[in-house]
Coordinates of C-alpha atoms in Angstrom, one line a residue:
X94 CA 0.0 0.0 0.0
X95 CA 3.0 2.7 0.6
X96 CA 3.2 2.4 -3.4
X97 CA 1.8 4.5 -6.3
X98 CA 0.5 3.2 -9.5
X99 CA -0.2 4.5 -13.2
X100 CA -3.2 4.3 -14.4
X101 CA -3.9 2.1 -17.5
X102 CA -6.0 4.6 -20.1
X103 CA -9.2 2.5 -20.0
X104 CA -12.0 2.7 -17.9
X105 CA -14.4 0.5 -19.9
X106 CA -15.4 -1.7 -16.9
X107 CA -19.1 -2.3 -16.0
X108 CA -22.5 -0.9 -15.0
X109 CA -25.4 -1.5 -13.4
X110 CA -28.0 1.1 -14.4
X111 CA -30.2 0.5 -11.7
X112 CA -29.9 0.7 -7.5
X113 CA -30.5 -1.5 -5.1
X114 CA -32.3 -0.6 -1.5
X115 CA -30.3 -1.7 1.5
X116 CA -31.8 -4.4 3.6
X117 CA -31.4 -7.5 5.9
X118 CA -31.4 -9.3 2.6
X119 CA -27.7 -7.4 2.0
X120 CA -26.2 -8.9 5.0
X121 CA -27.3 -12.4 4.4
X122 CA -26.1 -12.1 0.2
X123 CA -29.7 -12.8 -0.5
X124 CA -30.4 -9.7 -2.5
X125 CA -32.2 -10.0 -5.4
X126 CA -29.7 -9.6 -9.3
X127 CA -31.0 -6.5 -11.0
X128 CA -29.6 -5.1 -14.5
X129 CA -30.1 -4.8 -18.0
X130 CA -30.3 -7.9 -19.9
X131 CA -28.9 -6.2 -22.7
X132 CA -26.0 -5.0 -21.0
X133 CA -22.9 -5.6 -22.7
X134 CA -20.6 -7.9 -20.7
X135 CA -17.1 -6.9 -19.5
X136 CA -14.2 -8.5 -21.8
X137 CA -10.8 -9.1 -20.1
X138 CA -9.1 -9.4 -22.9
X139 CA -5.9 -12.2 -22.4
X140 CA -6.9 -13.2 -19.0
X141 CA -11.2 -13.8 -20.5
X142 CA -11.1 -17.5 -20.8
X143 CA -8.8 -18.2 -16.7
X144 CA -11.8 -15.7 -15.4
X145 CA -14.5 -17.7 -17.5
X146 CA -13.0 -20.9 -15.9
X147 CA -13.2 -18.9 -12.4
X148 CA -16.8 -18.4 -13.3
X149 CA -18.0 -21.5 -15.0
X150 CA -16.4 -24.2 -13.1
X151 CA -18.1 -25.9 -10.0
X152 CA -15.6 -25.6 -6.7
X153 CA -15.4 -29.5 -7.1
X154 CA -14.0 -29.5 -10.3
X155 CA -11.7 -26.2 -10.1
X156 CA -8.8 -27.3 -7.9
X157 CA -8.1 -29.8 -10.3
X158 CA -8.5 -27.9 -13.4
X159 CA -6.1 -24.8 -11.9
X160 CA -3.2 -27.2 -10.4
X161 CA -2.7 -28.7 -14.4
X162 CA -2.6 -25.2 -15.2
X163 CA 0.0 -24.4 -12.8
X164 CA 2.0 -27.3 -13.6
X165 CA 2.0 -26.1 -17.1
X166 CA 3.0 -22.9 -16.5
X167 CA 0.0 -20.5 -15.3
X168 CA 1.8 -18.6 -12.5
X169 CA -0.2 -18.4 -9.2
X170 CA -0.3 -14.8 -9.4
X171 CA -2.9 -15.1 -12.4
X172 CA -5.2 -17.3 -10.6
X173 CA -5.4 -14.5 -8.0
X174 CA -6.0 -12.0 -10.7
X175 CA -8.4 -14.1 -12.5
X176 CA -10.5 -15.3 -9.4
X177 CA -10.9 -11.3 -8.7
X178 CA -11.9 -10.5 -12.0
X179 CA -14.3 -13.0 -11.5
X180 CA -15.6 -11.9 -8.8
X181 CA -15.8 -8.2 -9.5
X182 CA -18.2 -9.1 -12.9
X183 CA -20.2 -11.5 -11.0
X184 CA -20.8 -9.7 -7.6
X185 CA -20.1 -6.2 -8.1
X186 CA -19.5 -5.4 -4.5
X187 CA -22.6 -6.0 -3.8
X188 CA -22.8 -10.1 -2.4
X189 CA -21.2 -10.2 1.4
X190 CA -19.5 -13.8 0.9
X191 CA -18.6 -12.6 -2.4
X192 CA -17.0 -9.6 -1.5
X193 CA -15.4 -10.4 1.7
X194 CA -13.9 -13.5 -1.2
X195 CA -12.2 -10.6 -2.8
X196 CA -11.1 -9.1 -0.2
X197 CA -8.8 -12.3 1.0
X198 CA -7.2 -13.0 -2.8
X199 CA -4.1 -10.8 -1.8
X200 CA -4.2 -11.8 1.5
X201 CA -3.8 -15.3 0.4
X202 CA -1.1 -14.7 -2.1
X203 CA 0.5 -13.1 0.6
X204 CA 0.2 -15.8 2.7
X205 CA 1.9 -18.1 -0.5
X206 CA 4.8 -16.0 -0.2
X207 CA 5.8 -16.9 3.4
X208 CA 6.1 -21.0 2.1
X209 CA 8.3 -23.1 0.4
X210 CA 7.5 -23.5 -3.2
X211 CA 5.5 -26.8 -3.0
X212 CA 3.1 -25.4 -0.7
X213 CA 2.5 -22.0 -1.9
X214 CA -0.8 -22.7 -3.8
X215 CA -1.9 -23.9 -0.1
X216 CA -3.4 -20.9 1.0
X217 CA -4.6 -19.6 -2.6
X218 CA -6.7 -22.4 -3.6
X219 CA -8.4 -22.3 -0.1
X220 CA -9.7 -19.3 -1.2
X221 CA -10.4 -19.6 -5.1
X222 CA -12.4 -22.7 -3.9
X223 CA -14.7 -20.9 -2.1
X224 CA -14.0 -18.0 -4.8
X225 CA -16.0 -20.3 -7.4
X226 CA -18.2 -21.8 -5.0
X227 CA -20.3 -18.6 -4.5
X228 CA -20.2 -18.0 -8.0
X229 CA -21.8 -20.8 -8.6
X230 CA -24.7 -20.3 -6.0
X231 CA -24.9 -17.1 -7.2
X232 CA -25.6 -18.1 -11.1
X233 CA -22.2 -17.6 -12.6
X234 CA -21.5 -16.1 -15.3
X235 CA -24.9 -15.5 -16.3
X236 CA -25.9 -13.7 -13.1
X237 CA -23.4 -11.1 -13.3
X238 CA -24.3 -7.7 -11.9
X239 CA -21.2 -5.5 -12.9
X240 CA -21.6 -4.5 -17.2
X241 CA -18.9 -2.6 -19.2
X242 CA -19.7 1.1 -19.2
X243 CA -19.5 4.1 -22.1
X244 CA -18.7 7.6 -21.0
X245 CA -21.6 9.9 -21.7
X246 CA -20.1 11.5 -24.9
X247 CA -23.1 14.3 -24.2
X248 CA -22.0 15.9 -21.0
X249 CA -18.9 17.9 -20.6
X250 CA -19.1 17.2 -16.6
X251 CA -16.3 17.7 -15.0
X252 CA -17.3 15.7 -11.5
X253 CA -15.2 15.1 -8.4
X254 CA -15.1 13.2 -5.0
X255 CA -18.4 15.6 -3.8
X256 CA -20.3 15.4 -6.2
X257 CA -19.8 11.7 -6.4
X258 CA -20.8 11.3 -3.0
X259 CA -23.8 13.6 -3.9
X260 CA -25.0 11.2 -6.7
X261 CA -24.3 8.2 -3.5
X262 CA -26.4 10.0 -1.3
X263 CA -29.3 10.3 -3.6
X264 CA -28.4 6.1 -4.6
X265 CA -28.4 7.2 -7.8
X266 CA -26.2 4.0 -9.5
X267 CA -25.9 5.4 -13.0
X268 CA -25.2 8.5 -12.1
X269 CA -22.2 7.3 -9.5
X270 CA -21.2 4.6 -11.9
X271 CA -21.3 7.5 -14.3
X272 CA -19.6 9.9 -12.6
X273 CA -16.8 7.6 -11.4
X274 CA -15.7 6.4 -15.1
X275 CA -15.2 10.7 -15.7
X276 CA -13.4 11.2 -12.5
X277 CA -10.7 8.1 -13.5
X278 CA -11.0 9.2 -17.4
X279 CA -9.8 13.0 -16.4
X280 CA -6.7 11.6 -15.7
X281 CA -6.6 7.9 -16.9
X282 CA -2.4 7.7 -15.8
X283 CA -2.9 8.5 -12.0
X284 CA -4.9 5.9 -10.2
X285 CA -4.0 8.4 -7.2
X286 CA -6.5 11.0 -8.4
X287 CA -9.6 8.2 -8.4
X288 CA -9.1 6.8 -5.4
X289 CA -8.5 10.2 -3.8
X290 CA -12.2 11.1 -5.2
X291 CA -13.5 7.9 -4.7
X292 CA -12.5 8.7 -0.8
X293 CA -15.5 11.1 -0.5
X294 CA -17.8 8.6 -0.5
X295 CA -16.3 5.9 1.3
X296 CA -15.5 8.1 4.3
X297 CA -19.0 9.2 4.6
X298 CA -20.2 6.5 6.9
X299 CA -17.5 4.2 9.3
X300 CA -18.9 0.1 8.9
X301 CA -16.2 -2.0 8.1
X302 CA -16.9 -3.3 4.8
X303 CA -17.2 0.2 3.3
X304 CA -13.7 0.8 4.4
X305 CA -12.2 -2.2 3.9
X306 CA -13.4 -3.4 0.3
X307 CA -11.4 0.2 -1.1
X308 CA -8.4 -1.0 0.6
X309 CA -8.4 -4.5 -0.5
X310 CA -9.5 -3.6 -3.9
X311 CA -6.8 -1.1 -4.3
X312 CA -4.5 -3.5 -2.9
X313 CA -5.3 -5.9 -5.8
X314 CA -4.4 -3.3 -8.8
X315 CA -1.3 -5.1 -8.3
X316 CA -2.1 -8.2 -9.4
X317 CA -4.8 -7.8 -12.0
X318 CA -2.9 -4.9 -14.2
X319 CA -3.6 -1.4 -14.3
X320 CA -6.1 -1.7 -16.9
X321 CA -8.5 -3.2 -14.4
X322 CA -8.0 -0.9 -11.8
X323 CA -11.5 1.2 -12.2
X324 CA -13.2 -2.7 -12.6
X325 CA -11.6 -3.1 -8.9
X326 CA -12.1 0.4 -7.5
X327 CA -15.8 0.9 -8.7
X328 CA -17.3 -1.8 -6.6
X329 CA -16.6 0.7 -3.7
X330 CA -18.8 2.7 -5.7
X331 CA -22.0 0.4 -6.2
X332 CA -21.7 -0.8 -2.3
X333 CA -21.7 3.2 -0.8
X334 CA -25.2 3.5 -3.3
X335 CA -26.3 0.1 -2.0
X336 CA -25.8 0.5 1.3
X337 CA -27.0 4.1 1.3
X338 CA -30.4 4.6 3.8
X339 CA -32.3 6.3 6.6
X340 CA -31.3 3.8 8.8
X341 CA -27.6 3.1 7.7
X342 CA -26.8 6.8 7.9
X343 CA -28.5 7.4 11.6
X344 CA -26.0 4.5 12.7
X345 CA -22.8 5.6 11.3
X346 CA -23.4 9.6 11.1
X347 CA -21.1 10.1 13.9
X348 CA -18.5 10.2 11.4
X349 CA -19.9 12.3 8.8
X350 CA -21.0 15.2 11.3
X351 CA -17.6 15.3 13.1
X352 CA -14.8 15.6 10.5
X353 CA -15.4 18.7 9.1
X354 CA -15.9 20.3 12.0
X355 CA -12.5 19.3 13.3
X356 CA -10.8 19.7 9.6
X357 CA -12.2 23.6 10.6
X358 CA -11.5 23.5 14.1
X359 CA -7.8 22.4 13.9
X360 CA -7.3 24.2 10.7
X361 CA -5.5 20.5 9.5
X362 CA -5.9 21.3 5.8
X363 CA -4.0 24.9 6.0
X364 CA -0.7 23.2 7.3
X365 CA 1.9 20.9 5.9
X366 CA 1.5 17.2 7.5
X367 CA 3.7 16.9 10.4
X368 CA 7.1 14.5 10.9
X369 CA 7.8 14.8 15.2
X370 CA 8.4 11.6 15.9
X371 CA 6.6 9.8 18.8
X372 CA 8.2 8.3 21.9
X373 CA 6.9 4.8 22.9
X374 CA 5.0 5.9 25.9
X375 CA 3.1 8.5 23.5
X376 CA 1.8 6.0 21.4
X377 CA 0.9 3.8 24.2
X378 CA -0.9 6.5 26.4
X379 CA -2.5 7.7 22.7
X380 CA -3.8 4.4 22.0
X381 CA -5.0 3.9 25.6
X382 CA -7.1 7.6 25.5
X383 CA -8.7 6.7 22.5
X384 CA -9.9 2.4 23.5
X385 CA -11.1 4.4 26.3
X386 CA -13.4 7.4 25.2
X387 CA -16.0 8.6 23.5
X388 CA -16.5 8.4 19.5
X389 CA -16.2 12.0 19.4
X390 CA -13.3 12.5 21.5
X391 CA -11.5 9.9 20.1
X392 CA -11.8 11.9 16.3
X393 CA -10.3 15.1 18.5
X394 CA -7.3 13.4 19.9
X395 CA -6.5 12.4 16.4
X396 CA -6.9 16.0 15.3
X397 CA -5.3 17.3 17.9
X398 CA -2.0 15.3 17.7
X399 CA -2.2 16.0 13.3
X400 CA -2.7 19.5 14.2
X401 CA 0.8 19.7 16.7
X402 CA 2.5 18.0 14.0
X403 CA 2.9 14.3 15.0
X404 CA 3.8 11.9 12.1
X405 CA 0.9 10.4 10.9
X406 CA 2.2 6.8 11.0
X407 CA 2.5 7.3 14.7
X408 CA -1.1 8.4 15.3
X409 CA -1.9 5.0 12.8
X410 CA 0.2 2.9 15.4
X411 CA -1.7 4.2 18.1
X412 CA -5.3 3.6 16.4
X413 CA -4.6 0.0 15.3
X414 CA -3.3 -1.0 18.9
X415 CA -6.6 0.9 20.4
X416 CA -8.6 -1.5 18.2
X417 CA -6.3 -5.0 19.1
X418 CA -7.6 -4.1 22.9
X419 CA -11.0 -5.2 21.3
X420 CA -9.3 -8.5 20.8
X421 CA -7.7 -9.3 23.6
X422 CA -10.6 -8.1 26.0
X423 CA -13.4 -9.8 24.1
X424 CA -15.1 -11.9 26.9
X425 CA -16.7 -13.6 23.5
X426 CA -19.9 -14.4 21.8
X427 CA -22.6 -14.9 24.0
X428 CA -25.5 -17.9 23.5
X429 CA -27.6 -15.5 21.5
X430 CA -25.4 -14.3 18.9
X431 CA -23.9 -17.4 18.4
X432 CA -24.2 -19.1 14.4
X433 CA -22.6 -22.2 12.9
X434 CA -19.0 -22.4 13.3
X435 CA -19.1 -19.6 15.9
X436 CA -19.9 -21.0 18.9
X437 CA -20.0 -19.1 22.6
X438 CA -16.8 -17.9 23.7
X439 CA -15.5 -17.6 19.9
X440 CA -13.9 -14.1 18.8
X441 CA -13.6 -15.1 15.0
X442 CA -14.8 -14.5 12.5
X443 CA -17.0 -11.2 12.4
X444 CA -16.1 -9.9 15.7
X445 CA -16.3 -6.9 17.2
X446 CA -12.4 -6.7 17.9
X447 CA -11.6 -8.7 14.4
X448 CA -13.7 -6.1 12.5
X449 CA -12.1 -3.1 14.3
X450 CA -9.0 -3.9 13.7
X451 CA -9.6 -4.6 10.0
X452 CA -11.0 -1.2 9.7
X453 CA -8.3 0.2 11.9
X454 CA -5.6 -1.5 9.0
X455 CA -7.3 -0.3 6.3
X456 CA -8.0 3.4 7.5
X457 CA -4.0 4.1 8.4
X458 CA -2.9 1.9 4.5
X459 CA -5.3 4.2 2.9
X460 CA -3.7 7.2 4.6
X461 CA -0.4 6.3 3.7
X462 CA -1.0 6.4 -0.1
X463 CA -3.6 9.3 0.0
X464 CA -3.2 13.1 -0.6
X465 CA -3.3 15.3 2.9
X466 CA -7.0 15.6 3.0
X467 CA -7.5 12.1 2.6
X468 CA -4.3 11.3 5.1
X469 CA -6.2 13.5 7.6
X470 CA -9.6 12.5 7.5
X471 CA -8.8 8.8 7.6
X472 CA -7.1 8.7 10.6
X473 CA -9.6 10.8 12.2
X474 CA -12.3 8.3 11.1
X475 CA -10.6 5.4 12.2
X476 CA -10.3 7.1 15.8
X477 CA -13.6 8.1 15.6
X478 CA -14.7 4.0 14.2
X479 CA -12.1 2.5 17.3
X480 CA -13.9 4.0 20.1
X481 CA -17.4 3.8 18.1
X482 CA -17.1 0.2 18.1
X483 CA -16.3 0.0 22.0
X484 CA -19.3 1.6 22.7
X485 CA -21.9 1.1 20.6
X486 CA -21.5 -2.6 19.4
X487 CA -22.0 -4.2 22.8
X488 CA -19.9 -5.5 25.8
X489 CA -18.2 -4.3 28.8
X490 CA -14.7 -3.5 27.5
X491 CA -13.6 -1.3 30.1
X492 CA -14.3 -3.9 32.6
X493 CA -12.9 -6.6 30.6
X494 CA -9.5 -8.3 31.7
X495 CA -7.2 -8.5 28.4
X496 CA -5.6 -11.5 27.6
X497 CA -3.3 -13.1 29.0
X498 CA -3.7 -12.2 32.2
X499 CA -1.2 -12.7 35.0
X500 CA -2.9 -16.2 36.0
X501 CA -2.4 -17.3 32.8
X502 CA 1.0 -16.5 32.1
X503 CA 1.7 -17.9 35.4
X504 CA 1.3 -21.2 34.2
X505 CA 3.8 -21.4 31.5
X506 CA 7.0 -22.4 33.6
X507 CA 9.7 -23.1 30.5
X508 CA 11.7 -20.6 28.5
X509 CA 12.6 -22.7 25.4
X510 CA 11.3 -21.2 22.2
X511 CA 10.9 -25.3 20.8
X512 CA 8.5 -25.7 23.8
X513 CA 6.9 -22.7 23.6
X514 CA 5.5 -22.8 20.3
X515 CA 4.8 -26.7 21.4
X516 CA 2.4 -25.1 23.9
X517 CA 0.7 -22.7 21.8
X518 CA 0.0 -25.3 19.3
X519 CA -1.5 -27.9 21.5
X520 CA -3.8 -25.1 23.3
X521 CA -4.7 -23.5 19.5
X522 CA -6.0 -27.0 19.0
X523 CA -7.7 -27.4 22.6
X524 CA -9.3 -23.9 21.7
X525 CA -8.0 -22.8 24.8
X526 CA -7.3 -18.7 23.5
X527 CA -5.6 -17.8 26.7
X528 CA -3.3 -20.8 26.8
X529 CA -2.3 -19.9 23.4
X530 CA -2.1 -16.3 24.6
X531 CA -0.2 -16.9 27.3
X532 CA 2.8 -19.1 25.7
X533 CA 3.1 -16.4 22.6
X534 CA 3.1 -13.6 25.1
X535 CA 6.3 -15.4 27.1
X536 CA 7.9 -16.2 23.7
X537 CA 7.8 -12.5 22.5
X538 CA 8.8 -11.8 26.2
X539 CA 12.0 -13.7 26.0
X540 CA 13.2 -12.0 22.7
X541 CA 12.5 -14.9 20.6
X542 CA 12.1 -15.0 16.7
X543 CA 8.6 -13.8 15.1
X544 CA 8.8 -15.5 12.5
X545 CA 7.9 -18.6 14.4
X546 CA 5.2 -18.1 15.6
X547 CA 4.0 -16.5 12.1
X548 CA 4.6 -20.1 11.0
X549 CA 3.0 -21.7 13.5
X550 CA -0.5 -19.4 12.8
X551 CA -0.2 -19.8 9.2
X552 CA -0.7 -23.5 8.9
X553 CA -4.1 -22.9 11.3
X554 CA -5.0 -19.6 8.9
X555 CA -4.7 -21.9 6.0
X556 CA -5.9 -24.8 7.0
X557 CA -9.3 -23.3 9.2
X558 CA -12.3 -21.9 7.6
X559 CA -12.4 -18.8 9.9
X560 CA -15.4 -17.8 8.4
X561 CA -14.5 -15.3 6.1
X562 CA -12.2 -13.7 8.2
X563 CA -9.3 -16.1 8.6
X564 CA -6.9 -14.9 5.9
X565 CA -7.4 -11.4 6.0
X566 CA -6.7 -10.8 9.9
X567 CA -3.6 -12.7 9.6
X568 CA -2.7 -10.5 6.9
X569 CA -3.7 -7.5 8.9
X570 CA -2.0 -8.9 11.7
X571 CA 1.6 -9.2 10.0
X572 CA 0.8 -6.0 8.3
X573 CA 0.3 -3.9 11.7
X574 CA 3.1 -6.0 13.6
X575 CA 5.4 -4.7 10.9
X576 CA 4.7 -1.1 11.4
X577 CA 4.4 -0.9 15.1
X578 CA 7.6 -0.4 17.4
X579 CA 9.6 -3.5 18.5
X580 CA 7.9 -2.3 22.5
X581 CA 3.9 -2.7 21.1
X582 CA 4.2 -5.4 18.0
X583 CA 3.5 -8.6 20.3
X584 CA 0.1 -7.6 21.1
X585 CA -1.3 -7.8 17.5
X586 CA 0.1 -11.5 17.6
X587 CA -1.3 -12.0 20.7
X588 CA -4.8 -10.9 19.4
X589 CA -3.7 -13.5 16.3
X590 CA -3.3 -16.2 18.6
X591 CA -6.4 -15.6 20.3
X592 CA -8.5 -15.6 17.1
X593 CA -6.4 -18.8 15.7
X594 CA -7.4 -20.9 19.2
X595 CA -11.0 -19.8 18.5
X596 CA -11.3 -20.4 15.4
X597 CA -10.0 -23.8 15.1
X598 CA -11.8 -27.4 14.6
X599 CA -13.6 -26.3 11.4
X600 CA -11.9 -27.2 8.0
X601 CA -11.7 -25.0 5.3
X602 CA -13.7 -26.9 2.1
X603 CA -11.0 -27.4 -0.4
X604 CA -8.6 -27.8 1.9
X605 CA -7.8 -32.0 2.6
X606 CA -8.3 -31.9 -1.6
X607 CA -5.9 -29.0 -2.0
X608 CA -3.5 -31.2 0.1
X609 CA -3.7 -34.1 -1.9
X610 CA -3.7 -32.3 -5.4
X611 CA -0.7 -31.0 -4.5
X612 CA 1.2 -33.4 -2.6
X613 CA 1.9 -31.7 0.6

């Protein structure tokens, strides 16, 4: 994410040309396909008949198909980018499994990159499995909801980030699709000038999957070319106008009523971003202030530490750790809000501390490759979403213990890294989270190699289903360990070993065939 891109000149890449109300029926994918029959599909050119197999291939029967690909040369790297583009045509932003698919394909390549050769498909295929899978159920290529779209030769419109968020407001989905293709067209090398716009929109509300689908789909310009970058960036698009309603804006309006007053207030837009470095116990007392108050004065201490110059990374570090607290005190699900898979005492999966620090990731990555207004607002948003989700999603936080607690630590009586990670592993598969806890806790304690116990978690983050969740927060995880000071970086693995124990005792589907296919 701390890289910029050119932008390929084409923006031919899909429409819907009318909007869809936001309902129940959103969060459980159920929402009905609208669009216009006659709409003419999206062509990807070179990579058309990989995303047609992505698309027309029952999960059964893909695994096999893709490893005689790769064993005749198909790298893994366009699987990913063909299992995107197949999910961008087909879903459109707009299916929950589907789009919380896309936002694991990097992820999981990631994830590839930390294994030996033979195994690097592993984590890949777990995903492209399930990829496919909800393409199916969904109709395939026949049910697609995202159509190529033709710039309006008539109007001589020059829109921009507001006035895309006006046509979102208003769900107006032609208009937005509309707008967005002229916003990328005005200047087709610079995908920084369309995802600045396309910012507007996104940062009018703070719920996870509006800030995290821009992130992950920007993330994935990487993989599928340039030339689909506005086929990635524009489902952002058609989820703000789908989401978009009386109800959605009364919860999240916090947000939305609070940054421009402080952008005023603290005059943040009149200065030049600051560069003071900040001392360990700043970040730690920061990140404490903000797990601990209000929404609204969590989006001032942000604004207040931009405005006396702190270096925005720091402020990011502080936010993320604020959000891992939502991890590590999570007393867990109680009987009523358990589901399949997600039984009581589990914190994976859709949690409240698993979602917060996904947004948390994704607001401060999104600052680092935005322009200063964008910088700004983001991290006051994600202070703003930290202590917003503390509050208002349920459960006594505050009063909550973190994990491990001295008890628990008090049990793990050896010092040798071997048995250590021995430990963790037989309490991951015992779900016992503060066992687990507990021996990675005394393993970072004793100075002992990371990288370890990032193995260790990757084998459970590839081989559980973690529904939906799994691959993404281990990526999150290793993203926010790597950019936090050597003092703070165990706790985000700590809040990885937690959700690991948790999440364990349900196989991923395509994993035990995965295995076999590929001899490992």
């Amino acid at each position: 994410m701390n890289r910029r891109r050119d932008f390929f000149r084409s923006v031919g890449q899909g429409m819907l040309v009318a909007g869809l109300g936001f309902s129940t029926a959103f969060d459980l994918g159920l929402s009905p396909a609208l669009g216009d029959d006659d709409a003419q599909s999206i062509d990807f050119g070179s990579s058309e008949s990989l995303v047609r197999l992505m698309q027309d291939t029952t999960a059964e029967r893909l695994l096999p198909k893709l490893t005689e690909k790769l064993n005749a040369g198909t790298k893994l790297r366009e699987l990913v980018a063909a299992a995107a583009l197949a999910n961008a045509r087909t879903f459109g932003g707009e299916d929950y499994i589907g789009f919380h698919t896309m936002m694991a394909l990097v992820p999981s390549f990631q994830m590839s990159q930390r294994l030996r050769s033979a195994e690097q498909a592993m984590p890949v295929f777990k995903v492209l499995y399930r990829n496919s899978n909800r393409i199916q159920e969904h109709g395939g290529h026949g049910s697609e909801k995202m159509h190529h779209i033709a710039l309006d030769s008539a109007t001589n419109a020059s829109p921009d980030g507001k006035r895309l968020l006006e046509l979102v407001r208003n769900k107006d989905l032609e208009g937005a699709e509309q707008a967005f293709a002229q916003i990328v067209n005005s200047v087709p090398t610079q995908p920084d000038h369309a995802f600045n716009e396309l910012l507007f929109a996104v940062q009018d509300h703070t719920e996870v999957h509006r800030i995290a689908l821009p992130y992950r789909a920007w993330d994935l310009i990487d993989i599928v070319g340039v030339e689909n970058a506005h086929t990635m960036l524009r489902q952002s698009v058609r989820y703000c106008v789908k989401a978009e309603s009386p109800r959605y804006t009364e919860h999240c309006k916090g947000g939305r009523d609070i940054l421009p007053k402080l952008l005023d207030a603290y005059k943040l837009l009149s200065r030049p971003l600051g560069t003071t470095p900040a001392a360990d116990d700043w970040v730690l007392s920061i990140s404490q202030q903000l797990f601990r108050t209000t929404p609204a004065g969590a989006a001032e201490l942000v604004a207040a530490a931009l405005s006396e110059g702190i270096d925005p990374a720091a402020v990011g570090e502080a936010i993320s750790l604020a959000a891992n607290q939502l991890v590590l005190r999570d007393a867990g699900r109680p009987e009523k809000q358990t589901s399949a898979g997600k039984p009581v005492g589990s914190v994976h999966g859709d949690s409240i501390g698993v979602h917060a620090s996904d947004s948390a990731n994704a607001w401060r990555n999104m600052a680092a490759v935005s322009n200063q207004r964008n910088t700004i607002a983001c991290l006051i948003l994600a202070g703003h979403q930290v202590a917003f989700d503390r509050t208002n999603r349920g459960g006594d936080f505050l009063n909550w213990e973190p994990y491990p607690t001295a008890e628990h630590q008090q049990r793990i009586d050896t010092k040798s890294p071997k048995t250590l990670l021995a430990i963790a592993d037989s309490a991951i598969r015992m779900n016992d989270q503060a066992a687990a806890c507990a021996a990675f806790a005394t393993y970072g304690q004793l100075g002992h190699a990371a990288d370890g116990a990032f193995d260790l978690l990757l084998g459970f983050a590839i081989s559980e289903d973690g529904a939906l969740h799994a691959e993404k927060y281990y990526q999150t995880v290793a993203d926010d360990f790597a950019n936090t000071r050597k003092a703070l970086r165990w706790r985000h693995l700590l809040g990885l070993a937690r959700v690991t124990a948790s999440e364990y005792g349900q196989k991923a589907p395509g994993y035990h065939q995965a295995k076999e296919l590929l001899g490992v």
